[in-house]
Short mmCIF file of C-alpha atoms in Angstrom, two decimals:
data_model
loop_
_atom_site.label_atom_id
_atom_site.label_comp_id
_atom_site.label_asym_id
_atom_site.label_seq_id
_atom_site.Cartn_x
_atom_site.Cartn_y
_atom_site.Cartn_z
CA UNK A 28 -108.70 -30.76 43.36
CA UNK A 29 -107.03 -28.13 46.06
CA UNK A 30 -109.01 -25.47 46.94
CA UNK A 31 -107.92 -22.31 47.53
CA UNK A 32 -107.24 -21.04 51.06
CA UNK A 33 -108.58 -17.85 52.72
CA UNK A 34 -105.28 -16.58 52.79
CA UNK A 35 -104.00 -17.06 49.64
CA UNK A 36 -107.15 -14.98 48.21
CA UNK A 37 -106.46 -12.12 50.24
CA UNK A 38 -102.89 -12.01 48.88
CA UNK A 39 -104.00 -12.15 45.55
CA UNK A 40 -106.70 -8.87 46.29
CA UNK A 41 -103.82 -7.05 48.09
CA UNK A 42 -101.28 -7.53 45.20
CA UNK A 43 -103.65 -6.62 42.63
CA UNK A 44 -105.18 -3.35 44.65
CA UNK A 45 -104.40 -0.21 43.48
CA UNK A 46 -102.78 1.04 47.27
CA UNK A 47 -100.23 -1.36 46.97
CA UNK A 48 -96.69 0.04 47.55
CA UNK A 49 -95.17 -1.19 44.25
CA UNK A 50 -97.58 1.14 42.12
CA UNK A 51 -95.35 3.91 43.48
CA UNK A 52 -92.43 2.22 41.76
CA UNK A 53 -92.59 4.37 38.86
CA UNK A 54 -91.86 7.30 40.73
CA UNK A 55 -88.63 6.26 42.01
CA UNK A 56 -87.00 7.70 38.51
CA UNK A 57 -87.70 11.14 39.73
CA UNK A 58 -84.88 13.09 41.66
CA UNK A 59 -85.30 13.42 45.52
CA UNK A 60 -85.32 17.22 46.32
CA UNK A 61 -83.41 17.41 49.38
CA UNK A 62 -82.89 20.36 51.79
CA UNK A 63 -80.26 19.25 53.64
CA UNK A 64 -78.36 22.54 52.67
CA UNK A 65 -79.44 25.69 53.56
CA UNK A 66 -78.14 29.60 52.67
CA UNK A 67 -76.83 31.06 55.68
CA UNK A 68 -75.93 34.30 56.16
CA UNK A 69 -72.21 35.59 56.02
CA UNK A 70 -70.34 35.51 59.15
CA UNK A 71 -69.79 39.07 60.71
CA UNK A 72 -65.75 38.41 60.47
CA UNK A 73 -66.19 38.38 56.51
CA UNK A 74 -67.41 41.92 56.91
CA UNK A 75 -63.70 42.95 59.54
CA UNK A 76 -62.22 41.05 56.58
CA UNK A 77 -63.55 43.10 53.41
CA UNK A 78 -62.37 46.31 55.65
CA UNK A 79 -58.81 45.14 56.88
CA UNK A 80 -58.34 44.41 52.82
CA UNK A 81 -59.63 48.16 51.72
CA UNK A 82 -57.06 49.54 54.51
CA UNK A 83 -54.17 47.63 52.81
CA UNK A 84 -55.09 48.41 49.45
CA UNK A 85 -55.07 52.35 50.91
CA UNK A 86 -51.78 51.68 52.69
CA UNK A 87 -49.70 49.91 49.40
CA UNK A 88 -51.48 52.97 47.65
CA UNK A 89 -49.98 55.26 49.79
CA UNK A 90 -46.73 53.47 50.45
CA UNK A 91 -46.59 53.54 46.44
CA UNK A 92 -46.92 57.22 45.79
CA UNK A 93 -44.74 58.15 49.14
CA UNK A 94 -46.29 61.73 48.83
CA UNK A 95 -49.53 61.62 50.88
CA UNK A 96 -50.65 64.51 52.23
CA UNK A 97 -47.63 66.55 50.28
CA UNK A 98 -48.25 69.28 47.76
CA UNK A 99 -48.39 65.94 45.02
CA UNK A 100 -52.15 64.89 46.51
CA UNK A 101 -54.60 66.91 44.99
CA UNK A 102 -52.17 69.42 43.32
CA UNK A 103 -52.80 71.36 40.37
CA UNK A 104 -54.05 69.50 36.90
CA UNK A 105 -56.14 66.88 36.39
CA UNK A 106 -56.09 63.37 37.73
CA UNK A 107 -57.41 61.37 34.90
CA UNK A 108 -54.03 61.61 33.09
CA UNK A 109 -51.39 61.00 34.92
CA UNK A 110 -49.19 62.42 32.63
CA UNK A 111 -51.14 65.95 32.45
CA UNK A 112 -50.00 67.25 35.80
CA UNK A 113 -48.26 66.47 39.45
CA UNK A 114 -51.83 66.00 41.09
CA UNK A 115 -51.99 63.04 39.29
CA UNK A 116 -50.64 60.68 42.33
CA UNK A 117 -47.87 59.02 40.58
CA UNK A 118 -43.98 59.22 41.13
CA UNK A 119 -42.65 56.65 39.19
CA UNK A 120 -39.14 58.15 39.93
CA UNK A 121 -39.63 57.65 43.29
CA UNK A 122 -38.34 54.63 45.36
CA UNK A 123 -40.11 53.39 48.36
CA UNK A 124 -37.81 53.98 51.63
CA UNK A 125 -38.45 55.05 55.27
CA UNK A 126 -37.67 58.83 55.86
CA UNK A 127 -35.04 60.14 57.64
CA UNK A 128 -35.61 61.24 61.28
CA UNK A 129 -35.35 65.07 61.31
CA UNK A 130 -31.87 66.16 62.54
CA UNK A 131 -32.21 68.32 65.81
CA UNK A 132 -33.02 72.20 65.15
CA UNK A 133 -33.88 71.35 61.10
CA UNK A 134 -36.99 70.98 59.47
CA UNK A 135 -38.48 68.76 56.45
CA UNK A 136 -39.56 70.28 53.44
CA UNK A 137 -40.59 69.64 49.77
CA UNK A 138 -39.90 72.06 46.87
CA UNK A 139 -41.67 71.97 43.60
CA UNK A 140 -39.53 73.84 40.34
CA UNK A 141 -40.95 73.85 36.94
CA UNK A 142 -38.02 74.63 34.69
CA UNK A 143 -38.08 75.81 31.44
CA UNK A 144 -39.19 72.77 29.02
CA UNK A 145 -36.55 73.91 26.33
CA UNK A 146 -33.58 73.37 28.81
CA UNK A 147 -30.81 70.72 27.58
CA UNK A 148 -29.83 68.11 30.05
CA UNK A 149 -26.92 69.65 30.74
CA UNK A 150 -28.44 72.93 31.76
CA UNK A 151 -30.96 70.69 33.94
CA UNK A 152 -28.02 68.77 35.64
CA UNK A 153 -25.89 72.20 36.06
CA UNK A 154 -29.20 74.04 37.44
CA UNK A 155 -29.78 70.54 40.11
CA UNK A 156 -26.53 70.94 41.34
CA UNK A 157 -27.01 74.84 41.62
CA UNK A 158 -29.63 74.50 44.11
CA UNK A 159 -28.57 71.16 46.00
CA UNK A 160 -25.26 73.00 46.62
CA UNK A 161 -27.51 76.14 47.86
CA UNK A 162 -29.84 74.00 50.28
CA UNK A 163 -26.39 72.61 51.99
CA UNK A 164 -24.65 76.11 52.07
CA UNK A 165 -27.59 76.95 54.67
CA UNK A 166 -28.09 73.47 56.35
CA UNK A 167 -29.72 71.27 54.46
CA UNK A 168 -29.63 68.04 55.13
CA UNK A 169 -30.38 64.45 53.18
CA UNK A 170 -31.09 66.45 49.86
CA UNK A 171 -33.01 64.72 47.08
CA UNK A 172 -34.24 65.68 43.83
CA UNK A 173 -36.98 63.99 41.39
CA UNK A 174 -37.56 64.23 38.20
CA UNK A 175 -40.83 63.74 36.75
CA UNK A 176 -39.66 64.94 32.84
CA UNK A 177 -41.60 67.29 30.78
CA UNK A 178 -45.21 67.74 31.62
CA UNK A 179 -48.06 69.65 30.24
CA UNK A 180 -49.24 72.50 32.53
CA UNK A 181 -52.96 72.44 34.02
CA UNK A 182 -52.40 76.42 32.73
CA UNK A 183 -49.96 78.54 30.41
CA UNK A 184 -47.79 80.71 32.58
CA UNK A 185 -46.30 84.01 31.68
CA UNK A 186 -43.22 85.21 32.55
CA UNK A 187 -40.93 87.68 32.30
CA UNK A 188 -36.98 87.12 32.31
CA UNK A 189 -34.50 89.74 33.44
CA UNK A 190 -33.93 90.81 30.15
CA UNK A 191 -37.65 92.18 29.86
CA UNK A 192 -38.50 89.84 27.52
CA UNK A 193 -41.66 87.90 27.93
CA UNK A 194 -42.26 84.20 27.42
CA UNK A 195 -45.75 82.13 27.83
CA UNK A 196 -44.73 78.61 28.76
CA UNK A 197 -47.69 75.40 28.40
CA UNK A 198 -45.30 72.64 29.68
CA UNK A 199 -41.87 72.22 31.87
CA UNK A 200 -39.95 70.08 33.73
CA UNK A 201 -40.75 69.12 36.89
CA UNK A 202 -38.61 68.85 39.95
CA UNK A 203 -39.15 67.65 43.38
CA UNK A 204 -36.86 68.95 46.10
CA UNK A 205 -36.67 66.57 49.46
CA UNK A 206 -34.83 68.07 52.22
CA UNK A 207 -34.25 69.00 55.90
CA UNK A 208 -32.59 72.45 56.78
CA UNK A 209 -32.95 75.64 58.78
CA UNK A 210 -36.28 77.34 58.82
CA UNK A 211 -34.41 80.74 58.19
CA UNK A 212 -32.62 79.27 55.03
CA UNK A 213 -35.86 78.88 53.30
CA UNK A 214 -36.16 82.75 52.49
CA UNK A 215 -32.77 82.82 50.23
CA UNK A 216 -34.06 79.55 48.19
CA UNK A 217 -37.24 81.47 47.86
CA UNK A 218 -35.71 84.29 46.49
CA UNK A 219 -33.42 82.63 44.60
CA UNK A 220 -35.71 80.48 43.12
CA UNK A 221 -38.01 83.45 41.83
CA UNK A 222 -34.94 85.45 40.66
CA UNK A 223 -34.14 82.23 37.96
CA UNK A 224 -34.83 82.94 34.71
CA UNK A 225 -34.99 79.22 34.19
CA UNK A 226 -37.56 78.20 36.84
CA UNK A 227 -41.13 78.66 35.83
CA UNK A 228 -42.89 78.74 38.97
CA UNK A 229 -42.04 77.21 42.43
CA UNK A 230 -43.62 76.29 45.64
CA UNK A 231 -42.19 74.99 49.03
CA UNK A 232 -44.04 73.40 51.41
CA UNK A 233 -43.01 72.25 55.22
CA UNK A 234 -44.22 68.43 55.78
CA UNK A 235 -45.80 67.64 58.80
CA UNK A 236 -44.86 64.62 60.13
CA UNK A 237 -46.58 61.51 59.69
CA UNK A 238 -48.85 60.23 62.45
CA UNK A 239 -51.06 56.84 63.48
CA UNK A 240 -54.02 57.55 65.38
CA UNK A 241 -56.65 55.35 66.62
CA UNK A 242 -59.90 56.29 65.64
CA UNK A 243 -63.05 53.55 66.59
CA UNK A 244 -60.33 50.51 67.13
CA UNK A 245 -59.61 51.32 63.57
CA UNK A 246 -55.23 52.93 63.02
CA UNK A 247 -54.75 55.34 60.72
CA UNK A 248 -52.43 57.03 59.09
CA UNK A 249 -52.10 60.89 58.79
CA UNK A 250 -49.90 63.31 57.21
CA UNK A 251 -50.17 67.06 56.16
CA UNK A 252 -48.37 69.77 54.43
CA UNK A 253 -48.26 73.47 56.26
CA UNK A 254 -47.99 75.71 53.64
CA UNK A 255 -48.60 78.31 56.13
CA UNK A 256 -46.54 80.48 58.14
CA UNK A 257 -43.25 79.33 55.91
CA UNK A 258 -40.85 78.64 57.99
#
């Protein structure tokens, strides 16, 4: 009969100990954490990236409207409805185009008229051509006009016609006047405009031209109305 060798017998203890690797086979079901992949921060060009976008949105914004920094930003009325009133900073009758460059010795400016809301289109069309044919008697130049329909007033308005008789108005229809002429023209629209029994209230307003200015590597884009010292 074969005896057992010295070796053998230490196999057989090794295999059976409790320290031998193949007890830990019943671990291998469990999943392997690995962190291999790590959070890193955000690269400082996602930052420039988030900006450039919020200046675009601002520029198809105002490239949109076409009236920043005209008497249509931050007029009267509210701007939660943009139906209430012209500070609402909508002009949906307004197509996007580069302006004019101001013919030598003229200047640009923008005319609000609220007319009378009960006026026919025919009176509307007859008073248009009234005062386009006006602006170009004293100079004007490129005239447009917008209409922006009837819209409620941020207040009623009184006002008396030249028959003395007195009428409070809580809507109209509103009119925007583009246009380049003489400075010294601007007094006979003026008075023409607040001698109409069918114009509500006006306002004219000389634009400032648009200009880009560099502020912290950043360009931007400014533009003003002067109210001020008309013409």
């Amino acid at each position: 009969m074969a005896s057992s060798s010295p070796s053998s017998s230490i196999t057989s203890n090794l295999v059976s100990s409790p320290f031998y690797p193949s007890s830990f086979s019943k671990f291998s079901s469990l999943p392997l954490l690995s962190f291999s992949q790590t959070v890193k921060p955000f690269p400082k060009t996602s930052k420039l990236l988030y900006r450039t976008l919020n200046n675009q949105t601002t520029v198809v914004k105002a490239q949109t409207v076409d009236f920043a920094g005209s008497f249509y930003e931050g007029g009267i009325g509210s701007d939660d409805d943009p139906d209430s009133a012209i500070g609402s900073g909508t002009m949906t009758a307004v197509e996007e185009k580069e302006t004019p460059p101001c013919p030598p010795g003229l200047r640009q400016y923008e005319t609000m008229a609220v007319l009378r809301p009960d006026m026919s289109e025919d009176e509307r069309l007859a008073l248009t051509q009234k005062y386009e044919e006006l602006l170009v008697a004293g100079g004007g130049m490129y005239v447009e006009v917008f209409n922006r329909g009837v819209i409620p007033l941020a207040y009623s308005i009184k006002k008396k016609n030249k028959a003395g008789e007195s009428n409070t108005y809580l809507d109209g229809i509103y009119l925007l006047f583009t246009y380049f002429t003489k400075p010294e023209s601007m007094a006979v629209l003026e008075a023409t405009l607040k001698a109409d029994d069918d114009v509500i209230r006006s306002s004219s307003f000389k634009v400032i031209k648009r200009n880009k200015v560099i502020h912290n590597g950043k360009s931007r884009n400014h533009a003003g109305v002067g109210d001020v010292d008309l013409p």
